[in-house]
Amino acid sequence: MPDHWFMSLKGCDVGAFCLDEYIGCGKIGYAYKAIRKDLESEVAVKLIRGKPKAGWQTELKKVSKLHAIPGVVHFHALRTDQISHDRRT
């Protein structure tokens, strides 16, 4: 069941990114369109709770094979940051 807190983070900062628009959720986490603040460029950010679950490497392999398809977001980095919003982190 989706966690509505993750869906309510528009405008929150996550490290170098500002979450701009909630896209959706899946097996691994919650996706947002975001702005990379230092470059002012649009990117996709996937949020997960805690450590990555088993299977995250498989998802990256799948995405890398779809690089020529319009609308598929390329993987660039894995990093850890915390978000605090509505008295929850």
Short mmCIF file of N, CA, C and O in Angstrom, two decimals:
data_model
loop_
_atom_site.label_atom_id
_atom_site.label_comp_id
_atom_site.label_asym_id
_atom_site.label_seq_id
_atom_site.Cartn_x
_atom_site.Cartn_y
_atom_site.Cartn_z
N MET A 1 0.84 -1.18 0.00
CA MET A 1 0.00 0.00 0.00
C MET A 1 0.89 1.25 0.00
O MET A 1 1.80 1.35 0.81
N PRO A 2 0.65 2.19 -0.91
CA PRO A 2 1.48 3.39 -0.99
C PRO A 2 1.44 4.21 0.30
O PRO A 2 0.42 4.29 0.98
N ASP A 3 2.56 4.81 0.63
CA ASP A 3 2.69 5.67 1.80
C ASP A 3 2.45 7.11 1.34
O ASP A 3 3.25 7.66 0.57
N HIS A 4 1.38 7.72 1.78
CA HIS A 4 1.01 9.06 1.31
C HIS A 4 2.03 10.12 1.68
O HIS A 4 2.11 11.16 1.03
N TRP A 5 2.82 9.87 2.72
CA TRP A 5 3.87 10.82 3.08
C TRP A 5 4.85 10.99 1.92
O TRP A 5 5.22 12.10 1.57
N PHE A 6 5.26 9.88 1.30
CA PHE A 6 6.18 9.95 0.17
C PHE A 6 5.55 10.69 -1.01
O PHE A 6 6.25 11.29 -1.82
N MET A 7 4.25 10.67 -1.11
CA MET A 7 3.55 11.31 -2.22
C MET A 7 3.32 12.81 -1.95
O MET A 7 2.88 13.53 -2.85
N SER A 8 3.66 13.28 -0.74
CA SER A 8 3.38 14.67 -0.35
C SER A 8 4.64 15.53 -0.26
O SER A 8 4.63 16.58 0.39
N LEU A 9 5.72 15.13 -0.90
CA LEU A 9 7.01 15.78 -0.71
C LEU A 9 7.35 16.86 -1.73
O LEU A 9 8.47 17.36 -1.76
N LYS A 10 6.40 17.24 -2.57
CA LYS A 10 6.65 18.29 -3.56
C LYS A 10 7.19 19.54 -2.86
O LYS A 10 6.65 19.98 -1.85
N GLY A 11 8.28 20.07 -3.41
CA GLY A 11 8.89 21.28 -2.84
C GLY A 11 9.96 21.00 -1.81
O GLY A 11 10.69 21.90 -1.41
N CYS A 12 10.09 19.75 -1.37
CA CYS A 12 11.12 19.40 -0.38
C CYS A 12 12.47 19.23 -1.06
O CYS A 12 12.56 18.80 -2.21
N ASP A 13 13.52 19.58 -0.33
CA ASP A 13 14.88 19.38 -0.80
C ASP A 13 15.38 18.01 -0.38
O ASP A 13 15.13 17.57 0.75
N VAL A 14 16.09 17.37 -1.30
CA VAL A 14 16.75 16.08 -1.03
C VAL A 14 18.17 16.24 -1.54
O VAL A 14 18.41 16.14 -2.75
N GLY A 15 19.09 16.55 -0.65
CA GLY A 15 20.46 16.78 -1.07
C GLY A 15 20.52 17.89 -2.10
O GLY A 15 20.05 19.00 -1.87
N ALA A 16 21.06 17.60 -3.28
CA ALA A 16 21.24 18.59 -4.35
C ALA A 16 19.99 18.81 -5.18
O ALA A 16 20.02 19.54 -6.17
N PHE A 17 18.87 18.19 -4.80
CA PHE A 17 17.66 18.22 -5.62
C PHE A 17 16.48 18.83 -4.87
O PHE A 17 16.37 18.71 -3.66
N CYS A 18 15.59 19.44 -5.64
CA CYS A 18 14.31 19.91 -5.10
C CYS A 18 13.22 19.12 -5.81
O CYS A 18 13.13 19.15 -7.05
N LEU A 19 12.39 18.42 -5.04
CA LEU A 19 11.33 17.60 -5.62
C LEU A 19 10.26 18.50 -6.20
O LEU A 19 9.73 19.36 -5.51
N ASP A 20 9.93 18.28 -7.46
CA ASP A 20 9.04 19.19 -8.18
C ASP A 20 7.66 18.59 -8.45
O ASP A 20 6.65 19.28 -8.32
N GLU A 21 7.60 17.31 -8.84
CA GLU A 21 6.31 16.71 -9.19
C GLU A 21 6.35 15.21 -8.92
O GLU A 21 7.24 14.51 -9.40
N TYR A 22 5.37 14.71 -8.17
CA TYR A 22 5.27 13.28 -7.91
C TYR A 22 4.86 12.57 -9.20
O TYR A 22 3.92 12.98 -9.87
N ILE A 23 5.60 11.52 -9.55
CA ILE A 23 5.30 10.76 -10.77
C ILE A 23 4.51 9.50 -10.45
O ILE A 23 3.51 9.20 -11.09
N GLY A 24 4.97 8.73 -9.46
CA GLY A 24 4.28 7.50 -9.12
C GLY A 24 5.17 6.61 -8.26
O GLY A 24 6.28 6.97 -7.90
N CYS A 25 4.65 5.41 -7.94
CA CYS A 25 5.42 4.49 -7.11
C CYS A 25 5.36 3.10 -7.73
O CYS A 25 4.48 2.79 -8.52
N GLY A 26 6.32 2.30 -7.33
CA GLY A 26 6.40 0.94 -7.82
C GLY A 26 6.96 0.03 -6.75
O GLY A 26 6.95 0.37 -5.57
N LYS A 27 7.48 -1.09 -7.17
CA LYS A 27 8.01 -2.09 -6.25
C LYS A 27 9.18 -1.58 -5.42
O LYS A 27 9.32 -1.91 -4.25
N ILE A 28 10.02 -0.75 -6.02
CA ILE A 28 11.25 -0.31 -5.36
C ILE A 28 11.07 0.99 -4.58
O ILE A 28 11.65 1.17 -3.53
N GLY A 29 10.29 1.95 -5.09
CA GLY A 29 10.19 3.23 -4.39
C GLY A 29 9.25 4.20 -5.07
O GLY A 29 8.40 3.81 -5.87
N TYR A 30 9.43 5.49 -4.74
CA TYR A 30 8.57 6.58 -5.20
C TYR A 30 9.37 7.48 -6.12
O TYR A 30 10.48 7.88 -5.79
N ALA A 31 8.81 7.84 -7.28
CA ALA A 31 9.53 8.62 -8.27
C ALA A 31 9.00 10.05 -8.33
O ALA A 31 7.78 10.28 -8.23
N TYR A 32 9.92 10.99 -8.48
CA TYR A 32 9.60 12.41 -8.61
C TYR A 32 10.38 13.01 -9.78
O TYR A 32 11.51 12.61 -10.04
N LYS A 33 9.76 13.97 -10.45
CA LYS A 33 10.53 14.90 -11.27
C LYS A 33 11.16 15.85 -10.26
O LYS A 33 10.50 16.26 -9.30
N ALA A 34 12.41 16.20 -10.48
CA ALA A 34 13.10 17.07 -9.55
C ALA A 34 14.00 18.02 -10.32
O ALA A 34 14.29 17.81 -11.50
N ILE A 35 14.43 19.06 -9.64
CA ILE A 35 15.37 20.02 -10.21
C ILE A 35 16.69 19.85 -9.47
O ILE A 35 16.73 19.90 -8.24
N ARG A 36 17.75 19.61 -10.24
CA ARG A 36 19.08 19.60 -9.64
C ARG A 36 19.46 21.06 -9.45
O ARG A 36 19.64 21.81 -10.41
N LYS A 37 19.57 21.48 -8.19
CA LYS A 37 19.69 22.89 -7.85
C LYS A 37 20.94 23.56 -8.43
O LYS A 37 20.85 24.69 -8.89
N ASP A 38 22.07 22.88 -8.44
CA ASP A 38 23.30 23.51 -8.91
C ASP A 38 23.33 23.70 -10.43
O ASP A 38 23.94 24.64 -10.93
N LEU A 39 22.64 22.85 -11.17
CA LEU A 39 22.63 22.95 -12.64
C LEU A 39 21.30 23.45 -13.18
O LEU A 39 21.17 23.68 -14.39
N GLU A 40 20.31 23.59 -12.31
CA GLU A 40 18.96 23.98 -12.70
C GLU A 40 18.44 23.11 -13.85
O GLU A 40 17.83 23.59 -14.81
N SER A 41 18.69 21.80 -13.75
CA SER A 41 18.23 20.88 -14.78
C SER A 41 17.22 19.90 -14.19
O SER A 41 17.27 19.57 -13.01
N GLU A 42 16.32 19.44 -15.04
CA GLU A 42 15.29 18.50 -14.61
C GLU A 42 15.83 17.08 -14.63
O GLU A 42 16.49 16.66 -15.59
N VAL A 43 15.57 16.35 -13.57
CA VAL A 43 16.01 14.97 -13.43
C VAL A 43 14.88 14.17 -12.80
O VAL A 43 13.87 14.72 -12.37
N ALA A 44 15.05 12.87 -12.75
CA ALA A 44 14.13 12.01 -12.00
C ALA A 44 14.86 11.55 -10.75
O ALA A 44 16.05 11.26 -10.78
N VAL A 45 14.13 11.49 -9.65
CA VAL A 45 14.68 11.02 -8.38
C VAL A 45 13.76 9.93 -7.85
O VAL A 45 12.54 10.10 -7.84
N LYS A 46 14.35 8.81 -7.46
CA LYS A 46 13.56 7.74 -6.86
C LYS A 46 13.88 7.70 -5.38
O LYS A 46 15.03 7.65 -4.98
N LEU A 47 12.84 7.72 -4.56
CA LEU A 47 12.98 7.70 -3.10
C LEU A 47 12.61 6.32 -2.58
O LEU A 47 11.62 5.74 -2.99
N ILE A 48 13.43 5.82 -1.66
CA ILE A 48 13.12 4.57 -1.00
C ILE A 48 13.25 4.77 0.50
O ILE A 48 13.89 5.70 0.96
N ARG A 49 12.64 3.88 1.24
CA ARG A 49 12.71 3.92 2.69
C ARG A 49 13.83 2.97 3.12
O ARG A 49 13.84 1.80 2.72
N GLY A 50 14.77 3.46 3.90
CA GLY A 50 15.85 2.60 4.40
C GLY A 50 16.82 2.21 3.32
O GLY A 50 17.08 2.95 2.38
N LYS A 51 17.35 1.02 3.44
CA LYS A 51 18.33 0.51 2.47
C LYS A 51 17.60 -0.04 1.24
O LYS A 51 16.47 -0.50 1.34
N PRO A 52 18.28 -0.02 0.07
CA PRO A 52 17.65 -0.59 -1.12
C PRO A 52 17.27 -2.05 -0.91
O PRO A 52 18.02 -2.82 -0.32
N LYS A 53 16.09 -2.41 -1.38
CA LYS A 53 15.61 -3.79 -1.27
C LYS A 53 16.25 -4.67 -2.33
O LYS A 53 16.75 -4.17 -3.34
N ALA A 54 16.22 -5.94 -2.09
CA ALA A 54 16.74 -6.89 -3.07
C ALA A 54 16.07 -6.62 -4.42
O ALA A 54 14.87 -6.37 -4.48
N GLY A 55 16.84 -6.64 -5.47
CA GLY A 55 16.30 -6.41 -6.80
C GLY A 55 16.62 -5.05 -7.38
O GLY A 55 16.39 -4.80 -8.56
N TRP A 56 17.19 -4.14 -6.59
CA TRP A 56 17.44 -2.80 -7.13
C TRP A 56 18.49 -2.84 -8.24
O TRP A 56 18.39 -2.08 -9.19
N GLN A 57 19.45 -3.76 -8.17
CA GLN A 57 20.44 -3.86 -9.24
C GLN A 57 19.78 -4.33 -10.54
O GLN A 57 20.13 -3.87 -11.62
N THR A 58 18.80 -5.22 -10.43
CA THR A 58 18.09 -5.72 -11.61
C THR A 58 17.34 -4.58 -12.29
O THR A 58 17.32 -4.48 -13.52
N GLU A 59 16.73 -3.70 -11.51
CA GLU A 59 16.01 -2.56 -12.08
C GLU A 59 16.97 -1.66 -12.85
O GLU A 59 16.65 -1.18 -13.95
N LEU A 60 18.16 -1.43 -12.32
CA LEU A 60 19.14 -0.59 -13.02
C LEU A 60 19.59 -1.24 -14.32
O LEU A 60 19.78 -0.56 -15.33
N LYS A 61 19.75 -2.55 -14.32
CA LYS A 61 20.14 -3.26 -15.55
C LYS A 61 19.05 -3.12 -16.61
O LYS A 61 19.33 -2.90 -17.78
N LYS A 62 17.79 -3.23 -16.19
CA LYS A 62 16.67 -3.09 -17.13
C LYS A 62 16.65 -1.69 -17.74
O LYS A 62 16.49 -1.53 -18.94
N VAL A 63 16.79 -0.68 -16.90
CA VAL A 63 16.76 0.71 -17.37
C VAL A 63 17.91 0.97 -18.35
O VAL A 63 17.73 1.63 -19.36
N SER A 64 19.09 0.44 -18.06
CA SER A 64 20.23 0.68 -18.94
C SER A 64 20.01 0.07 -20.33
O SER A 64 20.53 0.58 -21.32
N LYS A 65 19.24 -0.99 -20.43
CA LYS A 65 18.96 -1.61 -21.73
C LYS A 65 17.92 -0.84 -22.54
O LYS A 65 17.76 -1.06 -23.73
N LEU A 66 17.21 0.07 -21.89
CA LEU A 66 16.15 0.84 -22.55
C LEU A 66 16.60 2.25 -22.91
O LEU A 66 15.77 3.12 -23.17
N HIS A 67 17.89 2.51 -22.94
CA HIS A 67 18.41 3.86 -23.11
C HIS A 67 17.96 4.56 -24.39
O HIS A 67 17.91 5.77 -24.44
N ALA A 68 17.62 3.83 -25.43
CA ALA A 68 17.24 4.45 -26.70
C ALA A 68 15.75 4.78 -26.78
O ALA A 68 15.31 5.40 -27.75
N ILE A 69 14.97 4.42 -25.79
CA ILE A 69 13.53 4.65 -25.82
C ILE A 69 13.22 6.02 -25.21
O ILE A 69 13.62 6.30 -24.08
N PRO A 70 12.51 6.89 -25.96
CA PRO A 70 12.16 8.20 -25.43
C PRO A 70 11.36 8.09 -24.13
O PRO A 70 10.50 7.23 -23.99
N GLY A 71 11.69 8.93 -23.18
CA GLY A 71 10.98 8.97 -21.91
C GLY A 71 11.57 8.10 -20.84
O GLY A 71 11.18 8.20 -19.68
N VAL A 72 12.53 7.24 -21.18
CA VAL A 72 13.18 6.41 -20.17
C VAL A 72 14.29 7.23 -19.54
O VAL A 72 15.13 7.81 -20.23
N VAL A 73 14.29 7.28 -18.23
CA VAL A 73 15.27 8.06 -17.48
C VAL A 73 16.52 7.22 -17.26
O VAL A 73 16.43 6.07 -16.84
N HIS A 74 17.67 7.80 -17.52
CA HIS A 74 18.94 7.09 -17.34
C HIS A 74 19.39 7.16 -15.90
O HIS A 74 19.20 8.16 -15.23
N PHE A 75 20.02 6.10 -15.44
CA PHE A 75 20.58 6.05 -14.09
C PHE A 75 21.90 6.79 -14.07
O PHE A 75 22.75 6.58 -14.93
N HIS A 76 22.09 7.65 -13.06
CA HIS A 76 23.34 8.40 -12.94
C HIS A 76 24.07 8.14 -11.63
O HIS A 76 25.30 8.12 -11.63
N ALA A 77 23.35 7.97 -10.54
CA ALA A 77 24.05 7.83 -9.26
C ALA A 77 23.13 7.24 -8.20
O ALA A 77 21.91 7.36 -8.28
N LEU A 78 23.75 6.64 -7.23
CA LEU A 78 23.05 6.14 -6.05
C LEU A 78 23.62 6.90 -4.87
O LEU A 78 24.84 6.96 -4.69
N ARG A 79 22.76 7.52 -4.09
CA ARG A 79 23.23 8.29 -2.95
C ARG A 79 22.23 8.23 -1.82
O ARG A 79 21.08 7.84 -2.02
N THR A 80 22.66 8.62 -0.66
CA THR A 80 21.81 8.60 0.52
C THR A 80 21.63 10.02 1.05
O THR A 80 22.61 10.74 1.25
N ASP A 81 20.39 10.42 1.25
CA ASP A 81 20.04 11.70 1.87
C ASP A 81 18.79 11.46 2.70
O ASP A 81 18.10 10.45 2.52
N GLN A 82 18.50 12.39 3.59
CA GLN A 82 17.28 12.29 4.41
C GLN A 82 16.37 13.46 4.11
O GLN A 82 16.82 14.56 3.82
N ILE A 83 15.08 13.20 4.21
CA ILE A 83 14.06 14.23 4.03
C ILE A 83 13.30 14.36 5.35
O ILE A 83 12.89 13.36 5.92
N SER A 84 13.09 15.59 5.78
CA SER A 84 12.23 15.84 6.93
C SER A 84 11.05 16.67 6.45
O SER A 84 11.22 17.70 5.79
N HIS A 85 9.84 16.19 6.77
CA HIS A 85 8.61 16.84 6.31
C HIS A 85 7.48 16.40 7.24
O HIS A 85 7.36 15.22 7.55
N ASP A 86 6.66 17.33 7.66
CA ASP A 86 5.52 17.03 8.54
C ASP A 86 5.94 16.20 9.75
O ASP A 86 5.33 15.18 10.06
N ARG A 87 7.00 16.62 10.41
CA ARG A 87 7.51 15.98 11.64
C ARG A 87 7.90 14.51 11.43
O ARG A 87 7.84 13.71 12.35
N ARG A 88 8.28 14.15 10.22
CA ARG A 88 8.71 12.79 9.92
C ARG A 88 9.99 12.86 9.09
O ARG A 88 10.14 13.76 8.27
N THR A 89 10.89 11.93 9.31
CA THR A 89 12.13 11.87 8.53
C THR A 89 12.24 10.55 7.83
O THR A 89 11.92 9.53 8.39
#
